[in-house]
Amino acid sequence: SLNLKELKKPGCAWSKSSNTFSPVELTIERKKEFDKLIGGIGIDWNIAIKCGKVSNLIVIDLDTHKSTPLIDKFVNDFPNYLDIFKTFSVRTTNGGYHLYFQFIDTLYNSKLDGIDIQTNTSKSKKSSGSYVVAPNSIVNGKKYEIVKDLPIQPFPVILLNWLECNCSNSTI
């Protein structure tokens, strides 16, 4: 049986220089599969979205299915967070949520206590390969489901301030 990291593994090579998948780096077999995916007929593939400046995205990955001090505080402070932030949102396969926001360069990749910030930058501004599994992908028989099909909003000041107050200095 495959582990979750194996199921989320990219189907083709990653070009770190251009921050994209590069079909040039594929084997002939993978190139055919990639062409099917791009053509919309690759049903056995999931898609990952690279976060950061290249995609103009920051994704806040909320593991709200867990009870940690940080998640509990977030849910207490923002009890209706999907309605408060009014942005494109996806329910993950484990019952958490991905909140999509427009990229800002003042946040860095962080894995916190139940909240991951996917920006594709670190304090040194080097790419760190951060991505999220795209909506409608299926992992372990469960779908990444769109729950708020709204335009992706600018990163909210109220959330930035909350992160500054509640998270380590490595986040901001």
mmCIF file of C-alpha atoms in Angstrom:
data_model
loop_
_atom_site.group_PDB
_atom_site.id
_atom_site.type_symbol
_atom_site.label_atom_id
_atom_site.label_comp_id
_atom_site.label_asym_id
_atom_site.label_seq_id
_atom_site.Cartn_x
_atom_site.Cartn_y
_atom_site.Cartn_z
ATOM 1 C CA SER A 1 0.000 0.000 0.000
ATOM 2 C CA LEU A 2 1.279 3.476 -0.868
ATOM 3 C CA ASN A 3 1.696 6.152 1.743
ATOM 4 C CA LEU A 4 0.153 9.612 1.361
ATOM 5 C CA LYS A 5 3.435 11.214 0.245
ATOM 6 C CA GLU A 6 3.737 8.645 -2.530
ATOM 7 C CA LEU A 7 0.146 9.314 -3.659
ATOM 8 C CA LYS A 8 0.862 13.047 -3.849
ATOM 9 C CA LYS A 9 4.153 12.563 -5.720
ATOM 10 C CA PRO A 10 4.334 14.566 -8.986
ATOM 11 C CA GLY A 11 3.767 12.566 -12.134
ATOM 12 C CA CYS A 12 6.561 14.315 -13.978
ATOM 13 C CA ALA A 13 9.829 16.076 -13.278
ATOM 14 C CA TRP A 14 9.963 19.436 -11.545
ATOM 15 C CA SER A 15 11.981 22.250 -13.054
ATOM 16 C CA LYS A 16 13.253 24.281 -10.119
ATOM 17 C CA SER A 17 14.648 26.999 -12.379
ATOM 18 C CA SER A 18 11.288 27.855 -13.945
ATOM 19 C CA ASN A 19 9.071 26.801 -11.003
ATOM 20 C CA THR A 20 7.013 24.615 -13.312
ATOM 21 C CA PHE A 21 6.671 21.045 -14.452
ATOM 22 C CA SER A 22 8.787 20.635 -17.521
ATOM 23 C CA PRO A 23 7.607 18.177 -20.172
ATOM 24 C CA VAL A 24 11.124 18.293 -21.649
ATOM 25 C CA GLU A 25 12.400 16.434 -18.581
ATOM 26 C CA LEU A 26 9.908 13.587 -19.012
ATOM 27 C CA THR A 27 10.508 10.105 -20.306
ATOM 28 C CA ILE A 28 8.657 9.283 -23.530
ATOM 29 C CA GLU A 29 6.016 7.366 -21.551
ATOM 30 C CA ARG A 30 5.539 10.234 -19.065
ATOM 31 C CA LYS A 31 5.374 12.744 -21.931
ATOM 32 C CA LYS A 32 2.435 10.813 -23.430
ATOM 33 C CA GLU A 33 0.691 10.781 -20.035
ATOM 34 C CA PHE A 34 1.414 14.503 -19.577
ATOM 35 C CA ASP A 35 -0.068 15.268 -23.002
ATOM 36 C CA LYS A 36 -3.222 13.341 -22.036
ATOM 37 C CA LEU A 37 -3.454 15.307 -18.792
ATOM 38 C CA ILE A 38 -3.094 18.638 -20.570
ATOM 39 C CA GLY A 39 -5.682 17.463 -23.107
ATOM 40 C CA GLY A 40 -8.120 16.759 -20.276
ATOM 41 C CA ILE A 41 -8.203 13.009 -20.748
ATOM 42 C CA GLY A 42 -5.754 11.870 -18.070
ATOM 43 C CA ILE A 43 -8.213 10.473 -15.537
ATOM 44 C CA ASP A 44 -5.623 8.708 -13.374
ATOM 45 C CA TRP A 45 -3.713 11.867 -12.518
ATOM 46 C CA ASN A 46 -4.102 14.457 -9.839
ATOM 47 C CA ILE A 47 -2.817 17.975 -10.262
ATOM 48 C CA ALA A 48 -0.690 20.046 -7.909
ATOM 49 C CA ILE A 49 -0.666 23.836 -7.839
ATOM 50 C CA LYS A 50 2.648 25.489 -7.101
ATOM 51 C CA CYS A 51 2.248 28.318 -4.635
ATOM 52 C CA GLY A 52 4.097 31.624 -4.606
ATOM 53 C CA LYS A 53 4.870 34.420 -6.977
ATOM 54 C CA VAL A 54 4.790 32.127 -10.034
ATOM 55 C CA SER A 55 1.075 31.398 -9.475
ATOM 56 C CA ASN A 56 0.228 34.539 -7.460
ATOM 57 C CA LEU A 57 -1.045 32.235 -4.683
ATOM 58 C CA ILE A 58 -0.678 31.707 -0.984
ATOM 59 C CA VAL A 59 -2.689 28.809 0.370
ATOM 60 C CA ILE A 60 -3.474 28.535 4.052
ATOM 61 C CA ASP A 61 -3.792 24.828 4.847
ATOM 62 C CA LEU A 62 -5.998 24.476 7.920
ATOM 63 C CA ASP A 63 -6.007 21.103 9.656
ATOM 64 C CA THR A 64 -9.271 21.912 11.420
ATOM 65 C CA HIS A 65 -9.976 18.200 11.861
ATOM 66 C CA LYS A 66 -7.237 18.254 14.537
ATOM 67 C CA SER A 67 -7.462 19.884 17.920
ATOM 68 C CA THR A 68 -4.276 21.823 18.570
ATOM 69 C CA PRO A 69 -3.916 25.039 20.576
ATOM 70 C CA LEU A 70 -3.317 27.075 17.399
ATOM 71 C CA ILE A 71 -6.213 25.525 15.428
ATOM 72 C CA ASP A 72 -8.520 25.889 18.436
ATOM 73 C CA LYS A 73 -7.561 29.585 18.738
ATOM 74 C CA PHE A 74 -8.048 30.117 14.993
ATOM 75 C CA VAL A 75 -11.521 28.526 15.048
ATOM 76 C CA ASN A 76 -12.412 30.507 18.188
ATOM 77 C CA ASP A 77 -11.217 33.801 16.680
ATOM 78 C CA PHE A 78 -12.724 33.102 13.231
ATOM 79 C CA PRO A 79 -15.713 30.803 13.914
ATOM 80 C CA ASN A 80 -17.123 31.199 10.387
ATOM 81 C CA TYR A 81 -13.783 31.514 8.604
ATOM 82 C CA LEU A 82 -15.099 30.326 5.237
ATOM 83 C CA ASP A 83 -17.658 33.148 5.287
ATOM 84 C CA ILE A 84 -15.335 35.697 6.888
ATOM 85 C CA PHE A 85 -12.575 35.400 4.278
ATOM 86 C CA LYS A 86 -14.885 34.954 1.240
ATOM 87 C CA THR A 87 -12.222 33.406 -0.983
ATOM 88 C CA PHE A 88 -11.833 30.274 -3.075
ATOM 89 C CA SER A 89 -11.787 27.370 -0.591
ATOM 90 C CA VAL A 90 -11.358 23.615 -0.825
ATOM 91 C CA ARG A 91 -12.130 20.836 1.671
ATOM 92 C CA THR A 92 -9.135 18.508 1.834
ATOM 93 C CA THR A 93 -9.365 14.738 1.983
ATOM 94 C CA ASN A 94 -8.746 14.731 5.736
ATOM 95 C CA GLY A 95 -11.525 17.228 6.498
ATOM 96 C CA GLY A 96 -9.328 20.319 6.687
ATOM 97 C CA TYR A 97 -9.465 23.306 4.342
ATOM 98 C CA HIS A 98 -7.290 25.128 1.824
ATOM 99 C CA LEU A 99 -7.973 28.870 1.718
ATOM 100 C CA TYR A 100 -6.563 30.465 -1.447
ATOM 101 C CA PHE A 101 -5.306 34.059 -1.372
ATOM 102 C CA GLN A 102 -3.344 36.318 -3.690
ATOM 103 C CA PHE A 103 0.412 36.185 -3.127
ATOM 104 C CA ILE A 104 2.188 38.628 -0.826
ATOM 105 C CA ASP A 105 5.918 38.473 -0.241
ATOM 106 C CA THR A 106 5.813 39.113 3.500
ATOM 107 C CA LEU A 107 4.837 35.546 4.448
ATOM 108 C CA TYR A 108 7.092 32.516 4.323
ATOM 109 C CA ASN A 109 6.461 28.791 4.149
ATOM 110 C CA SER A 110 5.652 27.587 7.632
ATOM 111 C CA LYS A 111 4.417 24.383 9.195
ATOM 112 C CA LEU A 112 2.752 25.412 12.384
ATOM 113 C CA ASP A 113 0.613 23.532 14.868
ATOM 114 C CA GLY A 114 -2.179 22.564 12.442
ATOM 115 C CA ILE A 115 -1.813 25.543 10.091
ATOM 116 C CA ASP A 116 0.541 25.364 7.120
ATOM 117 C CA ILE A 117 1.328 28.445 5.078
ATOM 118 C CA GLN A 118 2.150 27.514 1.480
ATOM 119 C CA THR A 119 3.988 30.405 -0.156
ATOM 120 C CA ASN A 120 6.927 28.765 -1.942
ATOM 121 C CA THR A 121 9.338 31.192 -0.290
ATOM 122 C CA SER A 122 11.568 30.994 2.727
ATOM 123 C CA LYS A 123 13.334 33.802 4.576
ATOM 124 C CA SER A 124 16.236 33.356 2.172
ATOM 125 C CA LYS A 125 13.721 33.790 -0.711
ATOM 126 C CA LYS A 126 14.797 30.468 -2.258
ATOM 127 C CA SER A 127 12.151 28.267 -3.789
ATOM 128 C CA SER A 128 11.096 25.499 -1.464
ATOM 129 C CA GLY A 129 8.785 23.593 -3.799
ATOM 130 C CA SER A 130 5.593 24.308 -1.872
ATOM 131 C CA TYR A 131 2.428 23.141 -3.557
ATOM 132 C CA VAL A 132 -1.118 22.065 -2.777
ATOM 133 C CA VAL A 133 -3.147 19.286 -4.331
ATOM 134 C CA ALA A 134 -5.666 20.866 -6.680
ATOM 135 C CA PRO A 135 -9.443 20.723 -6.284
ATOM 136 C CA ASN A 136 -11.161 17.651 -7.730
ATOM 137 C CA SER A 137 -8.032 15.535 -7.234
ATOM 138 C CA ILE A 138 -8.712 12.215 -5.529
ATOM 139 C CA VAL A 139 -6.371 10.732 -2.906
ATOM 140 C CA ASN A 140 -7.171 7.453 -1.132
ATOM 141 C CA GLY A 141 -10.635 7.520 -2.704
ATOM 142 C CA LYS A 142 -11.430 10.960 -1.265
ATOM 143 C CA LYS A 143 -11.861 14.134 -3.288
ATOM 144 C CA TYR A 144 -10.421 17.612 -2.723
ATOM 145 C CA GLU A 145 -13.794 19.339 -2.940
ATOM 146 C CA ILE A 146 -14.493 22.987 -3.750
ATOM 147 C CA VAL A 147 -16.671 24.403 -0.953
ATOM 148 C CA LYS A 148 -16.489 28.108 -1.879
ATOM 149 C CA ASP A 149 -16.214 28.720 -5.608
ATOM 150 C CA LEU A 150 -15.371 32.399 -5.259
ATOM 151 C CA PRO A 151 -12.693 34.662 -6.726
ATOM 152 C CA ILE A 152 -9.319 34.402 -4.978
ATOM 153 C CA GLN A 153 -9.073 37.394 -2.678
ATOM 154 C CA PRO A 154 -6.125 39.566 -1.613
ATOM 155 C CA PHE A 155 -4.502 38.287 1.573
ATOM 156 C CA PRO A 156 -6.644 39.749 4.392
ATOM 157 C CA VAL A 157 -4.982 42.177 6.784
ATOM 158 C CA ILE A 158 -6.950 40.687 9.681
ATOM 159 C CA LEU A 159 -5.426 37.247 8.983
ATOM 160 C CA LEU A 160 -1.935 38.672 8.534
ATOM 161 C CA ASN A 161 -2.259 40.473 11.880
ATOM 162 C CA TRP A 162 -3.561 37.280 13.521
ATOM 163 C CA LEU A 163 -0.590 35.292 12.203
ATOM 164 C CA GLU A 164 1.816 37.973 13.449
ATOM 165 C CA CYS A 165 0.270 37.837 16.929
ATOM 166 C CA ASN A 166 -0.133 34.072 17.226
ATOM 167 C CA CYS A 167 2.713 32.470 15.325
ATOM 168 C CA SER A 168 6.482 32.415 15.525
ATOM 169 C CA ASN A 169 8.653 35.041 13.874
ATOM 170 C CA SER A 170 9.603 32.496 11.201
ATOM 171 C CA THR A 171 6.167 32.935 9.610
ATOM 172 C CA ILE A 172 6.169 36.642 8.861
#
